[in-house]
Amino acid sequence: MSSALVSPSGKTLIPVARRTTTPTPANAPKPVPVEREYLEVLIFDKLPRPASAFGHAAIGIDGTVYSRAHEKYFKGSLTEYLRSNTQGVKRDVVGLYLWVSPRERRIVQDELERRVVEDEKYSVFSNSCSSNVADILELVGIMAHDPRYFPTPVSPADLLAVLSKSNRLVERRFYGKGYEGGASGNW
């Protein structure tokens, strides 16, 4: 075998080194590293009172929950929020664990923080718990309401139905009445 190569222009080339750049065969699938972070959309069941007749929705990021309530925009501990709703109020909660990029998580968290500070007046059509979750997720391209229907009002059931079919869904968690927190065996 000759160690010299001839280029298309006729120049003689001599190989200096030979190196394999891919450690796997050419036809083998290769991993594509993607940075992923996670957030959790919490869907609460309804209560027999007018303020919670359709259920409730909130977003959890890094152990903090953000939730639009009638009185104010709430920010607090995710674990305590789940405990108070499952043990105290006796609600069932479905958690939809979604993946997002680090940039998308920052956008979502910054928007949630902005809304907490502004604390605009509650409106069932434009500033409810579920419309806030839908608006914020749609800021980063996650469809959170059924496009076949009017964009408002968005109910917690709408969020659950649409996000359950999302390609961003990693895990569906169930926090039943009496959830104690911490152990994954409680899901």
mmCIF file with all atom_site columns, N, CA and C in Angstrom, residues 33-89:
data_model
loop_
_atom_site.group_PDB
_atom_site.id
_atom_site.type_symbol
_atom_site.label_atom_id
_atom_site.label_alt_id
_atom_site.label_comp_id
_atom_site.label_asym_id
_atom_site.label_entity_id
_atom_site.label_seq_id
_atom_site.pdbx_PDB_ins_code
_atom_site.Cartn_x
_atom_site.Cartn_y
_atom_site.Cartn_z
_atom_site.occupancy
_atom_site.B_iso_or_equiv
_atom_site.pdbx_formal_charge
_atom_site.auth_seq_id
_atom_site.auth_comp_id
_atom_site.auth_asym_id
_atom_site.auth_atom_id
_atom_site.pdbx_PDB_model_num
ATOM 1   N N  . PRO A 1 33 ? -25.917 14.651 23.692 1.00 0.00 ? 33 PRO A N  1
ATOM 2   C CA . PRO A 1 33 ? -26.129 15.202 25.038 1.00 0.00 ? 33 PRO A CA 1
ATOM 3   C C  . PRO A 1 33 ? -26.980 16.474 24.982 1.00 0.00 ? 33 PRO A C  1
ATOM 4   N N  . VAL A 1 34 ? -28.066 16.473 25.743 1.00 0.00 ? 34 VAL A N  1
ATOM 5   C CA . VAL A 1 34 ? -28.960 17.621 25.815 1.00 0.00 ? 34 VAL A CA 1
ATOM 6   C C  . VAL A 1 34 ? -29.145 17.961 27.284 1.00 0.00 ? 34 VAL A C  1
ATOM 7   N N  . GLU A 1 35 ? -28.896 19.208 27.627 1.00 0.00 ? 35 GLU A N  1
ATOM 8   C CA . GLU A 1 35 ? -29.114 19.625 29.006 1.00 0.00 ? 35 GLU A CA 1
ATOM 9   C C  . GLU A 1 35 ? -30.609 19.737 29.245 1.00 0.00 ? 35 GLU A C  1
ATOM 10  N N  . ARG A 1 36 ? -31.069 19.060 30.276 1.00 0.00 ? 36 ARG A N  1
ATOM 11  C CA . ARG A 1 36 ? -32.490 19.107 30.604 1.00 0.00 ? 36 ARG A CA 1
ATOM 12  C C  . ARG A 1 36 ? -32.674 19.464 32.062 1.00 0.00 ? 36 ARG A C  1
ATOM 13  N N  . GLU A 1 37 ? -33.673 20.279 32.292 1.00 0.00 ? 37 GLU A N  1
ATOM 14  C CA . GLU A 1 37 ? -34.103 20.590 33.643 1.00 0.00 ? 37 GLU A CA 1
ATOM 15  C C  . GLU A 1 37 ? -35.587 20.275 33.682 1.00 0.00 ? 37 GLU A C  1
ATOM 16  N N  . TYR A 1 38 ? -36.169 20.335 34.861 1.00 0.00 ? 38 TYR A N  1
ATOM 17  C CA . TYR A 1 38 ? -37.544 19.876 35.000 1.00 0.00 ? 38 TYR A CA 1
ATOM 18  C C  . TYR A 1 38 ? -38.381 20.858 35.806 1.00 0.00 ? 38 TYR A C  1
ATOM 19  N N  . LEU A 1 39 ? -39.654 20.863 35.489 1.00 0.00 ? 39 LEU A N  1
ATOM 20  C CA . LEU A 1 39 ? -40.634 21.577 36.291 1.00 0.00 ? 39 LEU A CA 1
ATOM 21  C C  . LEU A 1 39 ? -41.847 20.674 36.402 1.00 0.00 ? 39 LEU A C  1
ATOM 22  N N  . GLU A 1 40 ? -42.693 20.965 37.368 1.00 0.00 ? 40 GLU A N  1
ATOM 23  C CA . GLU A 1 40 ? -43.858 20.114 37.591 1.00 0.00 ? 40 GLU A CA 1
ATOM 24  C C  . GLU A 1 40 ? -45.116 20.965 37.595 1.00 0.00 ? 40 GLU A C  1
ATOM 25  N N  . VAL A 1 41 ? -46.067 20.576 36.766 1.00 0.00 ? 41 VAL A N  1
ATOM 26  C CA . VAL A 1 41 ? -47.374 21.224 36.762 1.00 0.00 ? 41 VAL A CA 1
ATOM 27  C C  . VAL A 1 41 ? -48.274 20.387 37.659 1.00 0.00 ? 41 VAL A C  1
ATOM 28  N N  . LEU A 1 42 ? -48.871 21.030 38.644 1.00 0.00 ? 42 LEU A N  1
ATOM 29  C CA . LEU A 1 42 ? -49.718 20.342 39.621 1.00 0.00 ? 42 LEU A CA 1
ATOM 30  C C  . LEU A 1 42 ? -51.181 20.642 39.328 1.00 0.00 ? 42 LEU A C  1
ATOM 31  N N  . ILE A 1 43 ? -51.972 19.590 39.191 1.00 0.00 ? 43 ILE A N  1
ATOM 32  C CA . ILE A 1 43 ? -53.407 19.728 38.941 1.00 0.00 ? 43 ILE A CA 1
ATOM 33  C C  . ILE A 1 43 ? -54.145 19.145 40.140 1.00 0.00 ? 43 ILE A C  1
ATOM 34  N N  . PHE A 1 44 ? -54.917 19.982 40.810 1.00 0.00 ? 44 PHE A N  1
ATOM 35  C CA . PHE A 1 44 ? -55.652 19.596 42.017 1.00 0.00 ? 44 PHE A CA 1
ATOM 36  C C  . PHE A 1 44 ? -57.104 19.308 41.655 1.00 0.00 ? 44 PHE A C  1
ATOM 37  N N  . ASP A 1 45 ? -57.718 18.346 42.367 1.00 0.00 ? 45 ASP A N  1
ATOM 38  C CA . ASP A 1 45 ? -59.125 18.064 42.099 1.00 0.00 ? 45 ASP A CA 1
ATOM 39  C C  . ASP A 1 45 ? -60.010 19.168 42.677 1.00 0.00 ? 45 ASP A C  1
ATOM 40  N N  . LYS A 1 46 ? -61.282 19.125 42.310 1.00 0.00 ? 46 LYS A N  1
ATOM 41  C CA . LYS A 1 46 ? -62.215 20.186 42.725 1.00 0.00 ? 46 LYS A CA 1
ATOM 42  C C  . LYS A 1 46 ? -62.642 20.017 44.173 1.00 0.00 ? 46 LYS A C  1
ATOM 43  N N  . LEU A 1 47 ? -63.158 21.094 44.709 1.00 0.00 ? 47 LEU A N  1
ATOM 44  C CA . LEU A 1 47 ? -63.719 21.105 46.058 1.00 0.00 ? 47 LEU A CA 1
ATOM 45  C C  . LEU A 1 47 ? -65.155 21.594 45.979 1.00 0.00 ? 47 LEU A C  1
ATOM 46  N N  . PRO A 1 48 ? -65.990 21.209 46.944 1.00 0.00 ? 48 PRO A N  1
ATOM 47  C CA . PRO A 1 48 ? -67.399 21.617 46.888 1.00 0.00 ? 48 PRO A CA 1
ATOM 48  C C  . PRO A 1 48 ? -67.621 23.054 47.378 1.00 0.00 ? 48 PRO A C  1
ATOM 49  N N  . ARG A 1 49 ? -66.908 23.990 46.796 1.00 0.00 ? 49 ARG A N  1
ATOM 50  C CA . ARG A 1 49 ? -67.157 25.401 47.081 1.00 0.00 ? 49 ARG A CA 1
ATOM 51  C C  . ARG A 1 49 ? -66.879 26.180 45.797 1.00 0.00 ? 49 ARG A C  1
ATOM 52  N N  . PRO A 1 50 ? -67.547 27.297 45.606 1.00 0.00 ? 50 PRO A N  1
ATOM 53  C CA . PRO A 1 50 ? -67.471 28.011 44.330 1.00 0.00 ? 50 PRO A CA 1
ATOM 54  C C  . PRO A 1 50 ? -66.057 28.363 43.869 1.00 0.00 ? 50 PRO A C  1
ATOM 55  N N  . ALA A 1 51 ? -65.169 28.722 44.774 1.00 0.00 ? 51 ALA A N  1
ATOM 56  C CA . ALA A 1 51 ? -63.821 29.138 44.383 1.00 0.00 ? 51 ALA A CA 1
ATOM 57  C C  . ALA A 1 51 ? -62.997 27.990 43.809 1.00 0.00 ? 51 ALA A C  1
ATOM 58  N N  . SER A 1 52 ? -63.348 26.751 44.134 1.00 0.00 ? 52 SER A N  1
ATOM 59  C CA . SER A 1 52 ? -62.572 25.599 43.663 1.00 0.00 ? 52 SER A CA 1
ATOM 60  C C  . SER A 1 52 ? -63.438 24.578 42.941 1.00 0.00 ? 52 SER A C  1
ATOM 61  N N  . ALA A 1 53 ? -64.494 25.038 42.319 1.00 0.00 ? 53 ALA A N  1
ATOM 62  C CA . ALA A 1 53 ? -65.434 24.129 41.665 1.00 0.00 ? 53 ALA A CA 1
ATOM 63  C C  . ALA A 1 53 ? -64.834 23.404 40.464 1.00 0.00 ? 53 ALA A C  1
ATOM 64  N N  . PHE A 1 54 ? -63.787 23.973 39.855 1.00 0.00 ? 54 PHE A N  1
ATOM 65  C CA . PHE A 1 54 ? -63.190 23.354 38.676 1.00 0.00 ? 54 PHE A CA 1
ATOM 66  C C  . PHE A 1 54 ? -61.820 22.752 38.956 1.00 0.00 ? 54 PHE A C  1
ATOM 67  N N  . GLY A 1 55 ? -61.360 22.846 40.195 1.00 0.00 ? 55 GLY A N  1
ATOM 68  C CA . GLY A 1 55 ? -60.037 22.352 40.536 1.00 0.00 ? 55 GLY A CA 1
ATOM 69  C C  . GLY A 1 55 ? -59.054 23.501 40.649 1.00 0.00 ? 55 GLY A C  1
ATOM 70  N N  . HIS A 1 56 ? -57.778 23.171 40.627 1.00 0.00 ? 56 HIS A N  1
ATOM 71  C CA . HIS A 1 56 ? -56.737 24.182 40.809 1.00 0.00 ? 56 HIS A CA 1
ATOM 72  C C  . HIS A 1 56 ? -55.479 23.738 40.075 1.00 0.00 ? 56 HIS A C  1
ATOM 73  N N  . ALA A 1 57 ? -54.623 24.689 39.711 1.00 0.00 ? 57 ALA A N  1
ATOM 74  C CA . ALA A 1 57 ? -53.368 24.382 39.023 1.00 0.00 ? 57 ALA A CA 1
ATOM 75  C C  . ALA A 1 57 ? -52.246 25.246 39.588 1.00 0.00 ? 57 ALA A C  1
ATOM 76  N N  . ALA A 1 58 ? -51.038 24.704 39.593 1.00 0.00 ? 58 ALA A N  1
ATOM 77  C CA . ALA A 1 58 ? -49.858 25.422 40.074 1.00 0.00 ? 58 ALA A CA 1
ATOM 78  C C  . ALA A 1 58 ? -48.632 24.866 39.352 1.00 0.00 ? 58 ALA A C  1
ATOM 79  N N  . ILE A 1 59 ? -47.512 25.584 39.476 1.00 0.00 ? 59 ILE A N  1
ATOM 80  C CA . ILE A 1 59 ? -46.249 25.135 38.887 1.00 0.00 ? 59 ILE A CA 1
ATOM 81  C C  . ILE A 1 59 ? -45.207 25.024 39.992 1.00 0.00 ? 59 ILE A C  1
ATOM 82  N N  . GLY A 1 60 ? -44.469 23.911 39.995 1.00 0.00 ? 60 GLY A N  1
ATOM 83  C CA . GLY A 1 60 ? -43.373 23.729 40.944 1.00 0.00 ? 60 GLY A CA 1
ATOM 84  C C  . GLY A 1 60 ? -42.041 23.703 40.215 1.00 0.00 ? 60 GLY A C  1
ATOM 85  N N  . ILE A 1 61 ? -41.087 24.524 40.700 1.00 0.00 ? 61 ILE A N  1
ATOM 86  C CA . ILE A 1 61 ? -39.739 24.563 40.129 1.00 0.00 ? 61 ILE A CA 1
ATOM 87  C C  . ILE A 1 61 ? -38.738 24.578 41.277 1.00 0.00 ? 61 ILE A C  1
ATOM 88  N N  . ASP A 1 62 ? -37.811 23.636 41.267 1.00 0.00 ? 62 ASP A N  1
ATOM 89  C CA . ASP A 1 62 ? -36.729 23.602 42.264 1.00 0.00 ? 62 ASP A CA 1
ATOM 90  C C  . ASP A 1 62 ? -37.236 23.710 43.702 1.00 0.00 ? 62 ASP A C  1
ATOM 91  N N  . GLY A 1 63 ? -38.305 22.992 44.027 1.00 0.00 ? 63 GLY A N  1
ATOM 92  C CA . GLY A 1 63 ? -38.808 22.986 45.399 1.00 0.00 ? 63 GLY A CA 1
ATOM 93  C C  . GLY A 1 63 ? -39.671 24.173 45.777 1.00 0.00 ? 63 GLY A C  1
ATOM 94  N N  . THR A 1 64 ? -39.964 25.058 44.825 1.00 0.00 ? 64 THR A N  1
ATOM 95  C CA . THR A 1 64 ? -40.818 26.219 45.074 1.00 0.00 ? 64 THR A CA 1
ATOM 96  C C  . THR A 1 64 ? -42.067 26.093 44.219 1.00 0.00 ? 64 THR A C  1
ATOM 97  N N  . VAL A 1 65 ? -43.217 26.399 44.807 1.00 0.00 ? 65 VAL A N  1
ATOM 98  C CA . VAL A 1 65 ? -44.471 26.361 44.062 1.00 0.00 ? 65 VAL A CA 1
ATOM 99  C C  . VAL A 1 65 ? -44.945 27.790 43.821 1.00 0.00 ? 65 VAL A C  1
ATOM 100 N N  . TYR A 1 66 ? -45.509 27.997 42.630 1.00 0.00 ? 66 TYR A N  1
ATOM 101 C CA . TYR A 1 66 ? -46.096 29.280 42.249 1.00 0.00 ? 66 TYR A CA 1
ATOM 102 C C  . TYR A 1 66 ? -47.549 29.012 41.893 1.00 0.00 ? 66 TYR A C  1
ATOM 103 N N  . SER A 1 67 ? -48.451 29.788 42.490 1.00 0.00 ? 67 SER A N  1
ATOM 104 C CA . SER A 1 67 ? -49.867 29.520 42.287 1.00 0.00 ? 67 SER A CA 1
ATOM 105 C C  . SER A 1 67 ? -50.682 30.804 42.368 1.00 0.00 ? 67 SER A C  1
ATOM 106 N N  . ARG A 1 68 ? -51.546 31.020 41.399 1.00 0.00 ? 68 ARG A N  1
ATOM 107 C CA . ARG A 1 68 ? -52.463 32.162 41.414 1.00 0.00 ? 68 ARG A CA 1
ATOM 108 C C  . ARG A 1 68 ? -53.692 31.747 42.204 1.00 0.00 ? 68 ARG A C  1
ATOM 109 N N  . ALA A 1 69 ? -53.870 32.333 43.366 1.00 0.00 ? 69 ALA A N  1
ATOM 110 C CA . ALA A 1 69 ? -55.062 32.096 44.182 1.00 0.00 ? 69 ALA A CA 1
ATOM 111 C C  . ALA A 1 69 ? -55.979 33.309 44.029 1.00 0.00 ? 69 ALA A C  1
ATOM 112 N N  . HIS A 1 70 ? -57.179 33.232 44.590 1.00 0.00 ? 70 HIS A N  1
ATOM 113 C CA . HIS A 1 70 ? -58.115 34.360 44.483 1.00 0.00 ? 70 HIS A CA 1
ATOM 114 C C  . HIS A 1 70 ? -57.566 35.603 45.167 1.00 0.00 ? 70 HIS A C  1
ATOM 115 N N  . GLU A 1 71 ? -56.949 35.420 46.312 1.00 0.00 ? 71 GLU A N  1
ATOM 116 C CA . GLU A 1 71 ? -56.498 36.554 47.113 1.00 0.00 ? 71 GLU A CA 1
ATOM 117 C C  . GLU A 1 71 ? -55.169 37.124 46.633 1.00 0.00 ? 71 GLU A C  1
ATOM 118 N N  . LYS A 1 72 ? -54.227 36.252 46.245 1.00 0.00 ? 72 LYS A N  1
ATOM 119 C CA . LYS A 1 72 ? -52.893 36.717 45.866 1.00 0.00 ? 72 LYS A CA 1
ATOM 120 C C  . LYS A 1 72 ? -52.186 35.667 45.027 1.00 0.00 ? 72 LYS A C  1
ATOM 121 N N  . TYR A 1 73 ? -51.052 36.069 44.472 1.00 0.00 ? 73 TYR A N  1
ATOM 122 C CA . TYR A 1 73 ? -50.191 35.139 43.754 1.00 0.00 ? 73 TYR A CA 1
ATOM 123 C C  . TYR A 1 73 ? -49.264 34.526 44.795 1.00 0.00 ? 73 TYR A C  1
ATOM 124 N N  . PHE A 1 74 ? -49.402 33.240 45.019 1.00 0.00 ? 74 PHE A N  1
ATOM 125 C CA . PHE A 1 74 ? -48.698 32.565 46.103 1.00 0.00 ? 74 PHE A CA 1
ATOM 126 C C  . PHE A 1 74 ? -47.363 32.005 45.626 1.00 0.00 ? 74 PHE A C  1
ATOM 127 N N  . LYS A 1 75 ? -46.338 32.133 46.482 1.00 0.00 ? 75 LYS A N  1
ATOM 128 C CA . LYS A 1 75 ? -45.031 31.508 46.260 1.00 0.00 ? 75 LYS A CA 1
ATOM 129 C C  . LYS A 1 75 ? -44.612 30.898 47.586 1.00 0.00 ? 75 LYS A C  1
ATOM 130 N N  . GLY A 1 76 ? -44.248 29.608 47.574 1.00 0.00 ? 76 GLY A N  1
ATOM 131 C CA . GLY A 1 76 ? -43.853 28.961 48.818 1.00 0.00 ? 76 GLY A CA 1
ATOM 132 C C  . GLY A 1 76 ? -43.213 27.608 48.582 1.00 0.00 ? 76 GLY A C  1
ATOM 133 N N  . SER A 1 77 ? -43.056 26.853 49.654 1.00 0.00 ? 77 SER A N  1
ATOM 134 C CA . SER A 1 77 ? -42.436 25.534 49.603 1.00 0.00 ? 77 SER A CA 1
ATOM 135 C C  . SER A 1 77 ? -43.361 24.537 48.901 1.00 0.00 ? 77 SER A C  1
ATOM 136 N N  . LEU A 1 78 ? -42.833 23.853 47.918 1.00 0.00 ? 78 LEU A N  1
ATOM 137 C CA . LEU A 1 78 ? -43.617 22.859 47.181 1.00 0.00 ? 78 LEU A CA 1
ATOM 138 C C  . LEU A 1 78 ? -44.069 21.727 48.093 1.00 0.00 ? 78 LEU A C  1
ATOM 139 N N  . THR A 1 79 ? -43.178 21.224 48.928 1.00 0.00 ? 79 THR A N  1
ATOM 140 C CA . THR A 1 79 ? -43.516 20.115 49.826 1.00 0.00 ? 79 THR A CA 1
ATOM 141 C C  . THR A 1 79 ? -44.622 20.510 50.793 1.00 0.00 ? 79 THR A C  1
ATOM 142 N N  . GLU A 1 80 ? -44.504 21.682 51.403 1.00 0.00 ? 80 GLU A N  1
ATOM 143 C CA . GLU A 1 80 ? -45.534 22.143 52.345 1.00 0.00 ? 80 GLU A CA 1
ATOM 144 C C  . GLU A 1 80 ? -46.859 22.384 51.632 1.00 0.00 ? 80 GLU A C  1
ATOM 145 N N  . TYR A 1 81 ? -46.797 22.905 50.417 1.00 0.00 ? 81 TYR A N  1
ATOM 146 C CA . TYR A 1 81 ? -48.009 23.167 49.636 1.00 0.00 ? 81 TYR A CA 1
ATOM 147 C C  . TYR A 1 81 ? -48.743 21.858 49.337 1.00 0.00 ? 81 TYR A C  1
ATOM 148 N N  . LEU A 1 82 ? -47.982 20.839 48.943 1.00 0.00 ? 82 LEU A N  1
ATOM 149 C CA . LEU A 1 82 ? -48.595 19.530 48.679 1.00 0.00 ? 82 LEU A CA 1
ATOM 150 C C  . LEU A 1 82 ? -49.175 18.932 49.954 1.00 0.00 ? 82 LEU A C  1
ATOM 151 N N  . ARG A 1 83 ? -48.429 19.001 51.047 1.00 0.00 ? 83 ARG A N  1
ATOM 152 C CA . ARG A 1 83 ? -48.929 18.458 52.317 1.00 0.00 ? 83 ARG A CA 1
ATOM 153 C C  . ARG A 1 83 ? -50.206 19.161 52.760 1.00 0.00 ? 83 ARG A C  1
ATOM 154 N N  . SER A 1 84 ? -50.215 20.482 52.697 1.00 0.00 ? 84 SER A N  1
ATOM 155 C CA . SER A 1 84 ? -51.393 21.215 53.170 1.00 0.00 ? 84 SER A CA 1
ATOM 156 C C  . SER A 1 84 ? -52.615 20.916 52.317 1.00 0.00 ? 84 SER A C  1
ATOM 157 N N  . ASN A 1 85 ? -52.420 20.655 51.031 1.00 0.00 ? 85 ASN A N  1
ATOM 158 C CA . ASN A 1 85 ? -53.561 20.366 50.163 1.00 0.00 ? 85 ASN A CA 1
ATOM 159 C C  . ASN A 1 85 ? -54.000 18.911 50.218 1.00 0.00 ? 85 ASN A C  1
ATOM 160 N N  . THR A 1 86 ? -53.068 17.980 50.399 1.00 0.00 ? 86 THR A N  1
ATOM 161 C CA . THR A 1 86 ? -53.454 16.568 50.420 1.00 0.00 ? 86 THR A CA 1
ATOM 162 C C  . THR A 1 86 ? -53.871 16.106 51.809 1.00 0.00 ? 86 THR A C  1
ATOM 163 N N  . GLN A 1 87 ? -53.225 16.639 52.853 1.00 0.00 ? 87 GLN A N  1
ATOM 164 C CA . GLN A 1 87 ? -53.581 16.241 54.220 1.00 0.00 ? 87 GLN A CA 1
ATOM 165 C C  . GLN A 1 87 ? -54.633 17.168 54.812 1.00 0.00 ? 87 GLN A C  1
ATOM 166 N N  . GLY A 1 88 ? -54.395 18.477 54.707 1.00 0.00 ? 88 GLY A N  1
ATOM 167 C CA . GLY A 1 88 ? -55.304 19.441 55.325 1.00 0.00 ? 88 GLY A CA 1
ATOM 168 C C  . GLY A 1 88 ? -56.620 19.577 54.589 1.00 0.00 ? 88 GLY A C  1
ATOM 169 N N  . VAL A 1 89 ? -56.548 19.889 53.298 1.00 0.00 ? 89 VAL A N  1
ATOM 170 C CA . VAL A 1 89 ? -57.759 20.123 52.507 1.00 0.00 ? 89 VAL A CA 1
ATOM 171 C C  . VAL A 1 89 ? -58.318 18.824 51.940 1.00 0.00 ? 89 VAL A C  1
#
